[in-house]
XYZ file of C-alpha atoms in Angstrom:
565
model
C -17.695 -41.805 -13.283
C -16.635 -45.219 -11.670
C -18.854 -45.885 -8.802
C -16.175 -45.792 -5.786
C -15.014 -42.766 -7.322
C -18.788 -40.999 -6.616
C -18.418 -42.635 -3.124
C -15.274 -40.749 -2.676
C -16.420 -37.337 -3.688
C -19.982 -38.491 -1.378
C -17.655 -38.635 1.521
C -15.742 -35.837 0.768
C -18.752 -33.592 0.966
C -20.025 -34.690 3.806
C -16.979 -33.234 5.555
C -17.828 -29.612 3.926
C -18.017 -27.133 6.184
C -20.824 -24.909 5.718
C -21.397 -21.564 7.955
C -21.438 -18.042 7.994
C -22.041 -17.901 4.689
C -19.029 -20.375 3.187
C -19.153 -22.923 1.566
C -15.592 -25.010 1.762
C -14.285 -27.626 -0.064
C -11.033 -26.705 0.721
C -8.100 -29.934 0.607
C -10.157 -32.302 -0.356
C -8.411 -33.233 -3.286
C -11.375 -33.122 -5.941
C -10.366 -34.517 -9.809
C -13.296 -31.648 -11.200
C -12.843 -32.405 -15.102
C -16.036 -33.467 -16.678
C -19.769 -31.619 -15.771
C -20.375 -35.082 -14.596
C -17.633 -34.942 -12.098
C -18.580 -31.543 -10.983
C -22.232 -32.470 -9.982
C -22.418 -32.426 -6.624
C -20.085 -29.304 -6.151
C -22.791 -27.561 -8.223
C -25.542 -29.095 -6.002
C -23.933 -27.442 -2.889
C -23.727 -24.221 -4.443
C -27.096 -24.288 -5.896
C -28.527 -25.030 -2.422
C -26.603 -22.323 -0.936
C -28.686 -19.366 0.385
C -26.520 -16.104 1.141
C -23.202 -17.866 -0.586
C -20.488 -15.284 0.707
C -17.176 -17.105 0.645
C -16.789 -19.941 -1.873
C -13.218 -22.115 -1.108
C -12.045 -24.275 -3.970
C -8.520 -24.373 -2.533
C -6.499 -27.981 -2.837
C -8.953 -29.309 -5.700
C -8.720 -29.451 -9.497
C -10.762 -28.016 -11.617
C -10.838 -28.451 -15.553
C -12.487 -26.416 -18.256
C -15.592 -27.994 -18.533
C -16.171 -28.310 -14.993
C -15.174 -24.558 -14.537
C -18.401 -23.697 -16.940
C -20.960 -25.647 -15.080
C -19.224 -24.316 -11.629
C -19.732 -20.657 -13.611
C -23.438 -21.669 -14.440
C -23.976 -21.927 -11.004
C -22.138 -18.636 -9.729
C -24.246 -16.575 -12.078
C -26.651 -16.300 -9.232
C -24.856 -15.942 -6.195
C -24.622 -12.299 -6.103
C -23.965 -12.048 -2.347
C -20.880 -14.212 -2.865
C -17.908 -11.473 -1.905
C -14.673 -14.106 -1.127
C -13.663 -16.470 -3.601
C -10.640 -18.428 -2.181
C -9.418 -19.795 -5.574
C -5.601 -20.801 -4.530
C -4.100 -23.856 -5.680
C -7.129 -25.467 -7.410
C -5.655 -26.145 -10.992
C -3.297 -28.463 -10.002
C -1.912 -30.989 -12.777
C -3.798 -28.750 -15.668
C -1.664 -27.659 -18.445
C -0.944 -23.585 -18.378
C -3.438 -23.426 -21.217
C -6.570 -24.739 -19.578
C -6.245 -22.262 -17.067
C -7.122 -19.016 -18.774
C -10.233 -20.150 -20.159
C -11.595 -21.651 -16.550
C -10.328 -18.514 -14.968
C -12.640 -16.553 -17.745
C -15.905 -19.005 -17.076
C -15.636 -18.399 -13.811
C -15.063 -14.360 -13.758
C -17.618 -13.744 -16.332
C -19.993 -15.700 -13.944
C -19.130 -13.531 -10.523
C -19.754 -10.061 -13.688
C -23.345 -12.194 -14.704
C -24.578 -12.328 -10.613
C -23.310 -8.671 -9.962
C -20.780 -9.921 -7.230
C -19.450 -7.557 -5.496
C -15.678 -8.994 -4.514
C -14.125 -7.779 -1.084
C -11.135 -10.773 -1.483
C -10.130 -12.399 -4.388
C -7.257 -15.427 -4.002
C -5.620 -16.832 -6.825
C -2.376 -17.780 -5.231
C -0.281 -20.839 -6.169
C -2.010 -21.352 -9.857
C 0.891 -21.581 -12.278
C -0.454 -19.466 -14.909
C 1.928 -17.161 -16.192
C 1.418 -14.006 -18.210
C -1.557 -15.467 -20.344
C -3.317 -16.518 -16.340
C -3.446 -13.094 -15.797
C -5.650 -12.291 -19.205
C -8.010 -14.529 -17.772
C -9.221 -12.680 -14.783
C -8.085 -9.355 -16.484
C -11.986 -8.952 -17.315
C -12.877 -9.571 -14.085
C -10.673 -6.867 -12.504
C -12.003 -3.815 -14.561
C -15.287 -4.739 -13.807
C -17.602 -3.202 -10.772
C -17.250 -6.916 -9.567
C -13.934 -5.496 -8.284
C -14.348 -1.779 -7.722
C -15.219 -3.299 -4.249
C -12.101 -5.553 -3.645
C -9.824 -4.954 -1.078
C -7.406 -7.731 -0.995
C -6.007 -9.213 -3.930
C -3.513 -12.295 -3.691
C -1.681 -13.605 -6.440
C 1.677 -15.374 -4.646
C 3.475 -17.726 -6.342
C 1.945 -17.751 -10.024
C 4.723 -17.129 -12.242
C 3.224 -13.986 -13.640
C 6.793 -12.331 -14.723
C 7.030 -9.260 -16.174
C 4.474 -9.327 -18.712
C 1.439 -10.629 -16.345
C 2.615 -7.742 -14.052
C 1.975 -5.280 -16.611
C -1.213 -6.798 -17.373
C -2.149 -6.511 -13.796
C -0.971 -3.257 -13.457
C -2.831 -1.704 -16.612
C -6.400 -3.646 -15.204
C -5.554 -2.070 -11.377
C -5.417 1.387 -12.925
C -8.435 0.475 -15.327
C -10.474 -0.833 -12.397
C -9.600 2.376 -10.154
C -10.404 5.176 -13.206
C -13.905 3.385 -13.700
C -14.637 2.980 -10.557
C -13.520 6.457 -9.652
C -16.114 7.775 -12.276
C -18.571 6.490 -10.159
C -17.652 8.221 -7.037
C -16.540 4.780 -5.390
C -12.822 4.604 -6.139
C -10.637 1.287 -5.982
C -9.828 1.118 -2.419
C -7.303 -1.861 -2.567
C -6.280 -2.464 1.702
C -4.093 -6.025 0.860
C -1.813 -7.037 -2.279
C 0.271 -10.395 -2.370
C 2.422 -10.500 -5.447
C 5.351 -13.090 -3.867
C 7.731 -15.310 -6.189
C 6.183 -14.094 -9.538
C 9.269 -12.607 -11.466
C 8.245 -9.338 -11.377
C 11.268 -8.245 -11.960
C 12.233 -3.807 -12.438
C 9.621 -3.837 -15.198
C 6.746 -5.231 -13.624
C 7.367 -3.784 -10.045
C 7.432 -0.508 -11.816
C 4.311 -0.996 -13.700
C 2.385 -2.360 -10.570
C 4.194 1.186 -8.388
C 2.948 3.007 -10.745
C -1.281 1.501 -10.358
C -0.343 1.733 -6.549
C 0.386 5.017 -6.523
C -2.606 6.257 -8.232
C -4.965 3.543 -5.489
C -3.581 5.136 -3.026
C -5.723 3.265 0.196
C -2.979 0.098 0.315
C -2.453 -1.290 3.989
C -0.219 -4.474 2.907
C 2.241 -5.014 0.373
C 3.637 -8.482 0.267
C 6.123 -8.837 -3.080
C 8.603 -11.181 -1.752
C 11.383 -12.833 -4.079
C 10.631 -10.852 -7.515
C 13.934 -9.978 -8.627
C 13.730 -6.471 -8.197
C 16.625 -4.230 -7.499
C 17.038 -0.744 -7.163
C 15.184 0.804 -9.875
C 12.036 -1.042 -9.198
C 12.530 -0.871 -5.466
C 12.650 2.963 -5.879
C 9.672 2.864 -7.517
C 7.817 1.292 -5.399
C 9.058 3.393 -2.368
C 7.707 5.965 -4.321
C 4.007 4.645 -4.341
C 4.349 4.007 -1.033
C 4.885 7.192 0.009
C 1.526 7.662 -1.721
C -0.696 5.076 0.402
C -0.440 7.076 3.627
C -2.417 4.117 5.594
C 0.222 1.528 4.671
C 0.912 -0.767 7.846
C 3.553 -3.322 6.485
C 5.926 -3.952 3.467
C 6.982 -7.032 2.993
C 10.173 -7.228 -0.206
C 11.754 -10.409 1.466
C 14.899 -11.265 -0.868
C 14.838 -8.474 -3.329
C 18.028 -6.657 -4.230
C 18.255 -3.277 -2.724
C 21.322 -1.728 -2.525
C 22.186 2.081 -0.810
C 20.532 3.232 -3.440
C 17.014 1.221 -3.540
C 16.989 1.941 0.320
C 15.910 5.638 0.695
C 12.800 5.344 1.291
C 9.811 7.519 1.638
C 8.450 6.859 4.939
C 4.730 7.136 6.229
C 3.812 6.921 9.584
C 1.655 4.312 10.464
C 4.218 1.648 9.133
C 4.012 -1.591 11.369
C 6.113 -4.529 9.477
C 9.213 -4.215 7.836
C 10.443 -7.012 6.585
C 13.878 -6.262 4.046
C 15.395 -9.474 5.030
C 17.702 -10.969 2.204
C 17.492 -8.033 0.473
C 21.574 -7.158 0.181
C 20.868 -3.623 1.510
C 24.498 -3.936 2.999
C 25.754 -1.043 5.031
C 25.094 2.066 3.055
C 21.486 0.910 2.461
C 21.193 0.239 6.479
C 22.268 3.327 7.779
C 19.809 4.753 5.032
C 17.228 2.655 6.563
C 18.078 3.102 10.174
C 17.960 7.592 9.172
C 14.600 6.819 7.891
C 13.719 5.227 11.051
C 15.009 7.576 13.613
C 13.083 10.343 11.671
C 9.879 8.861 12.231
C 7.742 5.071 12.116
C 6.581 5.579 15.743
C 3.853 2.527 15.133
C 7.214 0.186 14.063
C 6.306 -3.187 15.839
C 9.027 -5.192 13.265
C 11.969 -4.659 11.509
C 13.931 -7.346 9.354
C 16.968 -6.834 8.242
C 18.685 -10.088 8.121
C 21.295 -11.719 6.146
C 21.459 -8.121 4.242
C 25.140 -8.639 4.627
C 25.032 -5.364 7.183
C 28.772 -5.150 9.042
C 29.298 -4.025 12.472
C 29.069 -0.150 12.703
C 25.735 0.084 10.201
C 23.977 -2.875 12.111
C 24.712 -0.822 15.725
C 23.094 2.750 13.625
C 20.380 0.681 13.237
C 19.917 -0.398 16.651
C 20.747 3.164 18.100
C 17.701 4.372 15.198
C 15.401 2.500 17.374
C 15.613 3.858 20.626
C 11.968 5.674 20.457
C 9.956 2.977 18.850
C 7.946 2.173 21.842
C 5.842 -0.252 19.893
C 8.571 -2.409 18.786
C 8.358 -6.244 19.224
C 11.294 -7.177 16.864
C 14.039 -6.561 15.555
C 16.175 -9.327 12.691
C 19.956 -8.668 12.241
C 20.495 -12.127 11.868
C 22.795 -13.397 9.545
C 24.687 -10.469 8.864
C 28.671 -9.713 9.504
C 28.786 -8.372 13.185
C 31.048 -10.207 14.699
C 31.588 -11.335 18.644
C 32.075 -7.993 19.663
C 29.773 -6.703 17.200
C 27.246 -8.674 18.649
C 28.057 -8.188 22.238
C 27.694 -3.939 21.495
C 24.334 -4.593 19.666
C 23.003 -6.435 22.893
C 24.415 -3.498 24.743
C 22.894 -0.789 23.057
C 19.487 -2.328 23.501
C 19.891 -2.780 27.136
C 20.495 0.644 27.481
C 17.051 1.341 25.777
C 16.094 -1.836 27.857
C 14.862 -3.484 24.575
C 16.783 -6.308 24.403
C 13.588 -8.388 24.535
C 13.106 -7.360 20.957
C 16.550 -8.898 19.436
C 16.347 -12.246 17.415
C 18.973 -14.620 17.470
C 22.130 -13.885 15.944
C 23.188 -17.471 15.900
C 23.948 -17.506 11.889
C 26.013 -13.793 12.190
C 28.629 -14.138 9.739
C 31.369 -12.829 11.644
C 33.043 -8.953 11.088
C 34.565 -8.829 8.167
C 37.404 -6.667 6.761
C 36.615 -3.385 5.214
C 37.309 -3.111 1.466
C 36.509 -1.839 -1.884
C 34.457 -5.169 -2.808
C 31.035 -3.928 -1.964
C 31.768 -1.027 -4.035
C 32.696 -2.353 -6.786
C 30.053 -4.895 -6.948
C 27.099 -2.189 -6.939
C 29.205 -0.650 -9.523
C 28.991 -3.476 -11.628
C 25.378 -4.454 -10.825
C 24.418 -0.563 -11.945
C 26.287 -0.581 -15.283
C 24.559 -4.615 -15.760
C 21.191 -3.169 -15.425
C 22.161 0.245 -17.785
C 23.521 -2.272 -20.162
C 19.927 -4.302 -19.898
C 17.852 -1.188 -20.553
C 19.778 -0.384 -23.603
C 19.158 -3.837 -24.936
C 15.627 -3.860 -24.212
C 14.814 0.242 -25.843
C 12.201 2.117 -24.364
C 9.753 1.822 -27.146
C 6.678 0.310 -25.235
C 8.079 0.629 -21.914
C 8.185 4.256 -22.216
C 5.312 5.148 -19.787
C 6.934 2.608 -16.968
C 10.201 3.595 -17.402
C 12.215 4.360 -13.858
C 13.411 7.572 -15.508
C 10.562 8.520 -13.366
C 11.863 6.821 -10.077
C 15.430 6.737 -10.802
C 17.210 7.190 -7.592
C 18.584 10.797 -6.467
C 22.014 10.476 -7.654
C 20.856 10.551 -11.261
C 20.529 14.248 -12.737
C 18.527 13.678 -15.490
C 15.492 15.819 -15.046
C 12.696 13.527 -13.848
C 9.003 14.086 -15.735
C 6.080 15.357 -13.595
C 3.643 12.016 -13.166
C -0.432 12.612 -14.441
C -1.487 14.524 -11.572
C -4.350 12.773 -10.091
C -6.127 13.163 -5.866
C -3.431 11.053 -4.633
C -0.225 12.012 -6.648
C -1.811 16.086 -5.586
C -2.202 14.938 -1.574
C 1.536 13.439 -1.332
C 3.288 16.646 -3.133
C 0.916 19.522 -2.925
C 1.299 22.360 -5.229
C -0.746 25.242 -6.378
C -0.457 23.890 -10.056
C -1.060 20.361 -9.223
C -4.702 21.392 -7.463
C -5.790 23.570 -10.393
C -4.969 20.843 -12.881
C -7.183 18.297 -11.129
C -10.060 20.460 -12.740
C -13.477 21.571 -11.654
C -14.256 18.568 -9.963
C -10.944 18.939 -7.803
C -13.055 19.309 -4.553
C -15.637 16.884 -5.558
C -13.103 14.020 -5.867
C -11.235 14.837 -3.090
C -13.886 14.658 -0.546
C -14.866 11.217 -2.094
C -11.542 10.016 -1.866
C -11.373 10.828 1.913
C -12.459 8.545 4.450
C -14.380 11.344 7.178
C -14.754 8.839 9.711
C -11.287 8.979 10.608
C -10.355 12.382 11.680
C -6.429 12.274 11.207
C -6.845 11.640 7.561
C -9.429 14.631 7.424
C -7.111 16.947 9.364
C -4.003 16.080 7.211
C -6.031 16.579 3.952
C -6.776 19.773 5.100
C -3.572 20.655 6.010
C -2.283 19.566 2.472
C -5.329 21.295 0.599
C -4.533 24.686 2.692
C -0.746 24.100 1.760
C -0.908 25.717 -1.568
C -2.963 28.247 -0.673
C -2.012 31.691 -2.877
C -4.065 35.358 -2.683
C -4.023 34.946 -6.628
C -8.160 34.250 -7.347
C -7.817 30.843 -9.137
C -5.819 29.176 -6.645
C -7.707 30.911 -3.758
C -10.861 29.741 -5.066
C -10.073 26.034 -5.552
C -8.833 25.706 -2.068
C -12.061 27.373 -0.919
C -13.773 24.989 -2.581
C -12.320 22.363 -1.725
C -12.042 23.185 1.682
C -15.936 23.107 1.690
C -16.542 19.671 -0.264
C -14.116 18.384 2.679
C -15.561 20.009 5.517
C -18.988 19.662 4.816
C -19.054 16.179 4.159
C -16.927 15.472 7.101
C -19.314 17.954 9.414
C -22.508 16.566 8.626
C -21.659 12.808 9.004
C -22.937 11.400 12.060
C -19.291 9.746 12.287
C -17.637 12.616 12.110
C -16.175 13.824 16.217
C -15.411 17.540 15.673
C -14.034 17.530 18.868
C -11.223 14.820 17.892
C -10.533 17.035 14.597
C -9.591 20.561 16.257
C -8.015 18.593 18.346
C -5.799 16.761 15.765
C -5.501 19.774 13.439
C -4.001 21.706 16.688
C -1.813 19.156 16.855
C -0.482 19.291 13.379
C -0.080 23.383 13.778
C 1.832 22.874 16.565
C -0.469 24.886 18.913
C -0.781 21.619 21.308
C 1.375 19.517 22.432
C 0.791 15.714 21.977
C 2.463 12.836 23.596
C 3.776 11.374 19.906
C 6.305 12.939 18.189
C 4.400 14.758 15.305
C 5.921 17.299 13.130
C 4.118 20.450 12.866
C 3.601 22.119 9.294
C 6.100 24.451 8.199
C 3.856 27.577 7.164
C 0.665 28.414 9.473
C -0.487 31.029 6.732
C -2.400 28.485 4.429
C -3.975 26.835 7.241
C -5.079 30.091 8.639
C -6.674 31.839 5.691
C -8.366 28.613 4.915
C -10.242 28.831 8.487
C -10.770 31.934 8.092
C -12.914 31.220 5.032
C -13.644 27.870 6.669
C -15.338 29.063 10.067
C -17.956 31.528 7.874
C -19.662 28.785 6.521
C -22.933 27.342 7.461
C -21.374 23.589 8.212
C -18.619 25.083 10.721
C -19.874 24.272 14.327
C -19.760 27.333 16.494
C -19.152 25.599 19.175
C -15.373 25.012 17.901
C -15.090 28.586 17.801
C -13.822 29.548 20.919
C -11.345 26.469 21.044
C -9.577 28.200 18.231
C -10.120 31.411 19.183
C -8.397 30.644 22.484
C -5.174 28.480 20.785
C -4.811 31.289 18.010
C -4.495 33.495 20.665
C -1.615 32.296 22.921
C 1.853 33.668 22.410
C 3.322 31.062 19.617
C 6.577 32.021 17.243
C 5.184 30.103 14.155
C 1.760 32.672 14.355
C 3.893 35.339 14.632
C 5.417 34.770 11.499
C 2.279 35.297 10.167
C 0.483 38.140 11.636
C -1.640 39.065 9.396
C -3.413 35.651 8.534
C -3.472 35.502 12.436
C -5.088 38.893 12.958
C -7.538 38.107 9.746
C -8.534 34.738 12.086
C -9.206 36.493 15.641
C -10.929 39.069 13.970
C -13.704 36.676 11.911
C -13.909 34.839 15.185
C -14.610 37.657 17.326
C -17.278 38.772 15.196
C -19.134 35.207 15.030
């Protein structure tokens, strides 16, 4: 190593920054190839005490140097972050794998336990994604919560990959009573494509705990979009969705909603009209967190883009709203502005300085998602079903199709988004164990709806009675007996849901009160039920209420255990 090349790298350490437990060498434009050249990077990490977050971002890192970087890694089992983006720049796709390897079989030596895990802008392709594969079904990763992987030219293949190692990491992990609890996932500008967007919908779906999904520019139209709407219906915490120039059509837009959905951002994703007012039906029914929605350059004409607007009216929370670029017109524009001062939201409106103008209606747009549904048929044929046959979006083809649509492997979280008696008895004898892992007591919504959902498919025929008994009590008795756990916040919210209080957000009350009310029944006998709560549900139960007449005697069963406590 020349000489002024050793005083480069001297003064490029020097401006590290080391604190709270990083170490950064972030954009410092380090040529790692040789041990040699690695040296001092090795020396810093050596020296570390309490490594945490370890930022290789903007550098260059070769084979060799990724096995001495490894060699010193194997020790840092406190390191959690590794922010790995961008640091194999000018390395050929093939040196990649095996530095990704070094490196992940180093974090598996120490016993890392990974919380965030950044490999975004590496080139790699399908055969990058082998060499972390390892890495991701290990209990290095049954900890992580945000993955990123934008920009790395995975295509369809690495997205399988990824997909199968997700589901891997969650089913080992699971076995341990620590599930896969994934929060983040960035997945932009890889080529995902239907194929892989189905794959990775399907390891989503069986997570479950996503907050962020960020899978901009993939190529995906309708059949993976439906898909992944699918999943998503699944991850009941999810806060934002990010498909930014997809393909959606009408069809890819009906979407099932969850509540606490903050960011939408559907921007160049040709939803057109049909898909909008599918959209803006979604959003009337519900979203009450909704603090963005983009739409723009969706090609959207006049009439859809004002249902949209009107859809909003309630969102209290909302900060934006993107109809740019679409086909409104003058007076199309001048009736959206309206519409919002009437809700006086017209704070909320982006520019609409790139509207297209109203166009004529025709039979174009038709015809053009006719032809874009018969191209993808026509691809499907070509490709068989062979392999694909456990991924293929038979399962998530949109609601027009008839064919009869196979029931998915029945898991916690495919059993908590469509409850059915059947579906709890074939999650087996540990049905209530795993459920009250997979539940998160400390927050009492998510106890209450579980509840709700458990006491759904409650039947009078023994098995099924029994398993929601049981259930009930793995549930309850976790969530009673954890200091975290506010009782008083639970009947409330459970009231709430039974429609017995009123509540100052619009939440829909369950359908049946019979489940809910034979499961207390069993529920306040048991030694973890406070007593206290008691007369709080003695005195709701009692008040005149149509939906507990409907079921009198569950009701009467209810008073009369209460009574008698």
């Amino acid at each position: 190593m020349a000489s002024e090349d050793i005083t480069k790298l001297a003064e490029s350490l020097a401006k590290t920054k080391v604190g709270g437990g990083q170490l950064s060498f972030k954009g410092r434009s380090l040529k790692l190839n040789t041990a040699e050249d690695a040296e001092e990077v090795i020396k810093q990490i050596e020296e570390f005490d309490g490594l945490e977050a370890l930022r290789l971002e903007g550098n260059t890192v070769g084979v060799e140097a990724a096995k001495v970087i490894a060699k010193a890694l194997e020790k840092k089992s406190e390191l959690k972050r590794c922010h790995w983006s961008d640091m194999f720049t000018g390395r050929l796709r093939s040196e990649i794998p095996p530095a990704l390897i070094s490196l992940g079989d180093a974090l598996i030596t120490a016993g890392a336990q990974l919380v965030e895990l950044d490999l975004s802008d590496n080139a790699f392709g399908p055969d990058g994604v082998r060499g972390f594969e390892a890495l991701l079904k290990s209990p290095t990763c049954y900890t992580l919560q945000e993955l990123k992987l934008n920009n790395c030219g995975m295509g369809i293949g690495g997205g399988k990959i990824l997909a199968a190692a997700l589901k891997e990491c969650h089913r080992k992990s699971s076995a341990q009573g620590k599930p896969l609890a994934l929060k983040i996932f960035v997945a932009g500008r890889n080529r995902l494509e239907n194929d892989g967007a189905t794959a990775l919908a399907e390891a989503f779906g069986i997570i479950g705990t996503l907050e962020e999904v960020h899978m901009p520019q993939n190529g995906i139209n309708h059949p993976g979009i439906t898909a992944l709407a699918q999943a998503f219906a699944i991850n009941p915490l999810l806060k934002v969705i990010n498909l930014n120039d997809n393909t959606f059509t009408e069809k890819g837009a009906v979407f099932l909603w969850v509540f606490l959905i903050e960011v939408i951002n559907f921007g160049d994703c040709l939803v057109r009209s049909k898909g909008a007012v599918a959209i803006a039906d979604a959003v009337k029914e519900g979203l009450h967190k909704l603090k963005e929605l983009n739409m723009s350059f969706c090609e959207i004409k006049r009439d859809a883009a004002l249902t949209v607007a009107e859809a909003i009216e309630d969102k209290a929370e909302l900060e934006r709203l993107d109809l740019n670029g679409n086909c409104l017109g003058e007076e199309g524009c001048e009736q959206l502005q309206e519409i919002l001062e009437g809700f006086n939201m017209t704070s909320v409106l982006g520019s609409l300085s790139d509207d297209e103008g109203e166009e004529e209606e025709d039979e174009d747009e038709e015809e053009e998602e006719e032809e874009e549904e018969e191209e993808e048929q026509q691809q499907l044929k070509e490709r068989g079903h062979g392999e694909q046959e456990s991924l293929t979006p038979k399962k998530i083809i949109d609601s027009q199709d008839s064919t009869p649509v196979p029931s998915p492997p029945v898991d916690v979280a495919t059993f908590l988004a469509f409850p059915s008696p059947e579906k709890l008895l074939r999650l087996g004898p540990k049905c209530s164990v795993l459920i009250a892992q997979q539940t998160d007591t400390s927050d009492v919504e998510k106890v209450a709806t579980t509840l709700l959902r458990i006491s759904s498919v409650f039947k009078d025929e023994a098995p099924v009675k029994a398993a929601v008994h049981e259930t009930t009590d793995a549930l309850m008795r976790k969530a009673f007996t954890s200091a975290t756990f506010n009782s008083d916040a639970f009947i409330t919210s459970l009231l709430i849901h039974m429609g017995l209080l009123k509540s100052e957000e619009k939440i829909k009350a369950v359908p049946s009160l019979y489940g809910i009310l034979m499961t207390l029944n069993h529920m306040v006998q048991q030694d973890y039920f406070p007593k206290s709560l008691a007369p709080v549900l003695s005195a709701f139960v009692t008040k005149p209420n149509r939906a507990l007449d409907s079921c009198s005697f569950a009701r009467h069963m209810l008073l009369q255990t209460l009574h008698q406590l």
